[in-house]
Amino acid sequence: MAMWCSRTALRRLQRVAVNSLNITGGPTSFVQREMSTLQRVYVTRQIPPEGLKILHESGQVQYELWDSDDVPVPRKELLQKVKGVDALVCVLTEKIDAELLDAAGPNLKVLSTMSVGFDHLNLEELKKRGIRVGYTPDVLTDSVAELTVALLLTTSRRLIEATHEAKTGGWGTWRTLWLCGHELANSTVGILGLGRIGVAIAERLAPFKVKKFIYTDMAPRPDLASIINAEFVSMDELAKQSDFLAVCCALTPETKEICNKDLFSKMKNTSIFINTSRGGVVNQEDLYEALSTGQIAGAGLDVTVPEPLPTSHPLFTLKNCVILPHIASASYSTRNAMSALAANNLLLGLQGKPMIKELKL
């Protein structure tokens, strides 16, 4: 399937909301129908307006939501609110486990998460109970790729340090090696986990005159690799050759803390490490040691464990570590497209139809 830009995706998803649900008589507001005939949905966060609009105008469901985007729904309240619901829209801050599914009860048929990652879901429990699961890949590819490139450049060219020096009086006379960083031209860029996002990152980096793209994955992915002319290598070779290493893999039992002392010890002392996937793929203690001892040159993280990362965490003390608060998909068009896709997945699932994006359990 071709990659969608988030604006195109949003327009298509808006049409899906009107056309593919095939509800006669057009959109119907809650006050125009018997509430008892509508299926019950709980939304665990104040999701962007496009998704709520689709749910409201479908005439298919009545929904209740935790009306805040700043504070997650308290666990105790969440367990109370899901009782008897037919479907649930969640985000990655909610742990969907046996306790929650027990609280929801047998009516729960569909779960729709407004996320690409699904490590917050107990897939085994969901499968056991026959609950269908929708998620929101593809629509955030462009946004995540853009942020990854921005983070890579910010880290490698030491922009946060430079801004601080300019603001605090450190900008004195011109110096030959002051705030020097590492450039992309003639470099080797490694990608750990080659999917749509990895390809999109490479496509954006190629104009910077990158010499070579390499990648590692569970197995070679020739169809995707051919798009960016990337070479499949072992994990050891990825570490040894990469001037810039971008982590794009999903968090699974196999990838948990895969970026650890063993990996960092094989990297060049001029290498830049970037993670915009999931915090759990990195052993943060090992990363701190690699950065603080000069084993690698710098790191840029959009994801950590836990989130938010406590301000007292040692990584925040390092000038060569740039940490962002998990904002890779944070563009208006992308978040609205994710919201719309989550809503459409839910409605189609409740109708017993194929979802636009469904996890195969």
XYZ file of C-alpha atoms in Angstrom:
361
model
C 0.000 0.000 0.000
C 1.363 3.395 -0.957
C 2.294 5.793 1.818
C -0.305 8.458 2.599
C 0.558 11.992 3.478
C -1.546 12.929 6.472
C -3.610 15.584 4.636
C -4.549 13.154 1.843
C -5.291 10.480 4.403
C -7.551 12.799 6.359
C -9.588 13.686 3.269
C -9.997 10.000 2.419
C -10.973 9.110 5.958
C -13.560 11.887 6.013
C -15.111 10.362 2.893
C -15.017 6.897 4.482
C -16.998 8.250 7.408
C -19.789 9.317 5.058
C -19.694 6.582 2.432
C -18.430 3.236 3.686
C -20.584 3.080 6.815
C -23.657 2.902 4.555
C -26.071 4.327 7.113
C -29.361 5.270 5.477
C -30.804 8.693 6.079
C -27.463 10.447 6.590
C -25.840 11.600 9.846
C -28.131 11.619 12.831
C -27.481 13.414 16.085
C -27.900 11.736 19.440
C -31.008 13.748 20.303
C -32.771 12.488 17.165
C -32.515 8.815 18.050
C -33.399 6.538 20.914
C -30.236 6.330 22.992
C -31.034 2.738 23.881
C -30.565 1.653 20.247
C -27.057 3.045 20.006
C -23.953 1.078 20.870
C -21.926 2.436 23.776
C -18.377 3.685 23.301
C -15.900 5.046 25.816
C -13.135 7.336 24.570
C -10.224 7.505 27.003
C -8.908 10.915 25.913
C -10.083 14.119 24.283
C -8.953 13.032 20.831
C -8.636 15.546 17.944
C -11.951 16.839 16.570
C -12.100 14.901 13.293
C -12.493 11.582 15.100
C -15.149 12.849 17.498
C -17.028 14.394 14.579
C -17.077 11.049 12.768
C -18.378 9.238 15.845
C -21.029 11.901 16.471
C -22.282 12.067 12.897
C -22.330 8.312 12.339
C -25.651 7.864 14.135
C -24.301 4.470 15.160
C -22.938 5.050 18.649
C -23.318 7.044 21.814
C -19.974 7.909 23.324
C -18.615 9.215 26.562
C -15.101 10.556 26.850
C -12.528 11.604 29.394
C -12.640 15.285 28.506
C -8.977 16.177 28.944
C -5.914 16.134 26.736
C -3.563 17.077 29.566
C -4.180 14.359 32.148
C -4.844 10.655 31.420
C -8.020 9.167 32.822
C -7.321 7.775 36.311
C -7.169 3.988 36.294
C -9.953 3.639 38.868
C -12.294 5.796 36.803
C -11.323 4.023 33.592
C -12.233 0.654 35.070
C -15.603 2.084 36.099
C -16.368 3.804 32.785
C -15.670 0.793 30.553
C -18.302 -1.377 32.232
C -20.730 -2.666 29.631
C -19.316 -0.725 26.660
C -19.457 -2.172 23.160
C -16.273 -0.484 21.983
C -13.326 1.477 23.293
C -11.111 4.180 21.785
C -7.805 4.477 23.616
C -4.374 6.050 23.292
C -0.984 4.653 24.242
C -1.146 5.881 27.851
C -3.884 3.374 28.715
C -2.881 -0.152 29.658
C -5.385 -2.531 28.115
C -4.940 -5.708 30.120
C -6.976 -8.550 31.625
C -8.119 -6.368 34.529
C -9.592 -3.756 32.209
C -11.144 -6.321 29.875
C -12.731 -8.083 32.840
C -14.133 -4.737 34.004
C -15.540 -4.029 30.540
C -17.323 -7.349 30.364
C -18.583 -9.477 27.470
C -20.188 -6.623 25.495
C -16.790 -5.286 24.407
C -16.340 -6.238 20.770
C -13.963 -3.627 19.344
C -10.884 -1.782 20.575
C -9.479 1.075 18.498
C -6.156 2.571 19.551
C -5.061 5.951 18.221
C -1.476 4.802 17.840
C 0.834 2.809 15.617
C 2.492 1.040 18.527
C 0.509 -1.531 20.462
C 2.811 -2.482 23.331
C 0.173 -1.033 25.708
C -2.261 -3.748 24.608
C -2.344 -7.311 25.904
C -2.870 -8.925 22.514
C -3.156 -12.429 23.936
C -6.063 -11.432 26.177
C -7.763 -9.536 23.343
C -7.435 -12.525 21.020
C -8.723 -14.927 23.674
C -11.854 -12.818 24.092
C -12.431 -12.343 20.355
C -12.050 -8.554 20.516
C -11.076 -6.914 17.238
C -8.311 -4.318 17.342
C -7.835 -1.317 15.063
C -4.743 0.885 14.998
C -3.416 3.876 13.037
C -0.290 3.181 10.980
C 0.744 4.892 7.730
C -0.995 8.231 8.326
C 1.826 9.388 10.594
C 4.725 8.246 8.395
C 5.529 11.708 7.041
C 5.260 13.446 10.391
C 7.487 10.935 12.191
C 10.059 10.971 9.393
C 10.213 14.777 9.433
C 10.679 14.878 13.206
C 13.364 12.180 13.044
C 15.356 14.214 10.540
C 14.894 17.349 12.645
C 16.077 15.513 15.767
C 19.041 14.032 13.938
C 20.180 17.447 12.693
C 19.519 19.102 16.045
C 21.663 16.488 17.786
C 24.471 16.187 15.255
C 24.869 19.955 14.766
C 24.459 20.666 18.514
C 21.650 23.171 18.052
C 20.347 23.008 21.631
C 23.838 23.719 22.981
C 24.261 26.545 20.477
C 20.944 28.156 21.408
C 21.851 27.977 25.098
C 25.237 29.610 24.483
C 23.657 32.410 22.467
C 21.072 33.084 25.186
C 23.414 32.926 28.172
C 26.386 34.971 26.999
C 28.601 32.165 25.784
C 28.713 33.600 22.283
C 32.069 35.333 22.315
C 34.712 35.677 19.660
C 34.679 33.314 16.669
C 36.514 30.073 17.444
C 37.756 27.444 15.015
C 36.269 24.334 16.667
C 33.593 25.784 18.925
C 30.304 23.865 18.723
C 31.473 21.779 15.782
C 29.234 18.841 14.952
C 28.948 16.043 12.424
C 27.485 16.433 8.936
C 25.487 14.044 6.789
C 27.449 14.511 3.562
C 29.462 11.367 2.688
C 28.109 9.553 5.754
C 26.656 6.088 6.282
C 23.156 6.080 7.751
C 21.963 2.920 9.474
C 18.325 2.029 10.079
C 17.317 -0.475 12.746
C 13.949 -1.843 11.600
C 13.175 -0.989 7.983
C 9.503 -0.176 7.482
C 7.599 2.692 5.889
C 8.973 5.187 8.408
C 12.559 4.030 7.878
C 12.148 4.422 4.136
C 10.596 7.878 4.558
C 13.503 8.966 6.777
C 16.037 7.789 4.202
C 14.183 9.552 1.388
C 14.438 12.823 3.307
C 18.108 12.323 4.155
C 19.251 11.343 0.657
C 19.435 14.965 -0.623
C 22.021 15.667 2.116
C 24.484 13.614 0.007
C 24.453 10.555 2.252
C 26.982 8.065 0.859
C 25.232 4.837 1.858
C 22.133 3.505 3.613
C 22.327 0.236 5.513
C 19.717 -1.548 7.626
C 19.059 -4.583 9.736
C 15.781 -6.327 10.503
C 14.449 -9.768 11.395
C 15.060 -10.657 7.721
C 16.008 -8.794 4.534
C 13.263 -6.566 3.144
C 14.258 -6.217 -0.517
C 11.058 -4.493 -1.684
C 11.479 -1.622 0.773
C 15.280 -1.590 0.603
C 15.226 -1.159 -3.166
C 13.327 2.131 -2.797
C 16.272 3.715 -0.972
C 19.053 1.463 -2.322
C 19.811 0.194 1.181
C 22.051 -2.758 1.995
C 21.033 -5.427 4.505
C 23.715 -6.007 7.162
C 24.047 -7.764 10.497
C 23.416 -5.967 13.782
C 27.165 -5.851 14.431
C 27.864 -4.305 11.034
C 25.075 -1.795 11.521
C 26.769 -0.629 14.718
C 30.277 -0.584 13.230
C 29.463 1.181 9.966
C 26.791 3.722 10.907
C 27.724 7.373 11.316
C 24.068 7.973 12.123
C 21.882 5.186 13.509
C 18.102 5.669 13.445
C 15.961 3.241 15.426
C 12.596 2.557 13.767
C 11.637 -0.902 15.056
C 8.563 -1.860 17.032
C 8.860 -2.770 20.708
C 8.508 -6.544 21.036
C 9.995 -9.108 23.423
C 12.755 -9.591 20.835
C 13.613 -5.884 20.557
C 13.342 -4.939 24.238
C 16.605 -3.149 25.165
C 18.186 -4.302 21.906
C 20.121 -1.022 21.927
C 22.444 -1.740 24.817
C 26.068 -1.792 25.907
C 26.912 -4.408 23.287
C 25.605 -2.195 20.472
C 27.070 1.075 21.746
C 30.512 -0.485 22.317
C 30.726 -1.331 18.608
C 29.712 2.140 17.384
C 32.160 4.849 16.315
C 32.975 7.584 18.822
C 31.685 10.050 16.216
C 28.330 8.279 15.789
C 24.929 9.840 16.446
C 22.157 7.609 17.847
C 18.492 8.547 17.200
C 15.384 6.840 18.607
C 11.856 7.816 17.578
C 10.337 4.328 17.926
C 9.740 3.200 21.525
C 11.759 3.932 24.642
C 11.799 0.278 25.660
C 14.143 -0.711 22.825
C 16.975 1.184 24.568
C 18.798 0.352 27.782
C 19.011 3.916 29.083
C 21.696 3.178 31.676
C 23.938 1.785 28.936
C 23.151 4.786 26.739
C 24.072 7.177 29.543
C 27.402 5.407 29.983
C 28.116 5.510 26.237
C 27.351 9.238 26.044
C 29.099 10.285 29.239
C 32.300 8.398 28.411
C 32.477 9.555 24.790
C 31.853 6.087 23.417
C 29.389 7.714 20.995
C 29.115 11.390 20.079
C 25.466 12.101 20.766
C 21.911 10.841 21.048
C 18.502 12.239 20.177
C 15.472 10.647 21.841
C 11.789 11.287 21.249
C 10.804 8.304 23.398
C 11.958 7.176 26.836
C 11.140 4.874 29.754
C 9.174 6.048 31.602
C 7.225 8.799 29.890
C 7.472 11.491 30.986
C 11.105 10.978 31.924
C 11.752 12.423 35.400
C 13.638 15.710 35.207
C 16.172 14.248 37.640
C 17.151 11.515 35.188
C 20.915 11.470 34.452
C 20.339 11.712 30.675
C 19.065 15.273 31.171
C 22.454 16.275 32.587
C 24.258 15.518 29.328
C 24.876 18.204 26.727
C 25.176 15.572 24.013
C 21.710 14.109 24.622
C 18.628 15.811 23.157
C 15.331 14.597 24.630
C 11.915 15.459 23.224
C 8.540 14.662 24.880
C 7.285 12.038 22.370
C 6.119 14.478 19.678
C 7.053 12.642 16.453
C 3.456 12.519 15.186
C 2.538 15.920 16.624
C 1.337 17.822 13.587
C -2.251 19.039 13.323
C -2.977 17.176 10.094
C -1.438 13.902 11.285
C -3.137 13.823 14.673
C -6.512 14.579 13.062
C -5.891 11.837 10.499
C -5.027 9.391 13.298
C -8.178 10.382 15.151
C -10.330 9.926 12.044
C -8.777 6.540 11.290
C -9.327 5.376 14.874
C -12.993 6.412 14.686
C -13.558 4.728 11.317
C -11.841 1.536 12.483
C -14.171 1.422 15.473
C -17.369 2.020 13.510
C -16.498 -0.511 10.813
C -15.548 -3.055 13.473
C -18.887 -2.627 15.211
C -20.631 -3.259 11.888
C -18.694 -6.481 11.430
C -16.948 -5.043 8.376
C -13.207 -5.060 7.606
C -11.439 -2.224 9.380
C -9.230 0.148 7.401
C -6.298 -0.856 9.601
C -6.736 -3.919 11.813
C -4.198 -5.844 13.872
C -4.261 -9.505 12.939
C -4.290 -11.296 16.291
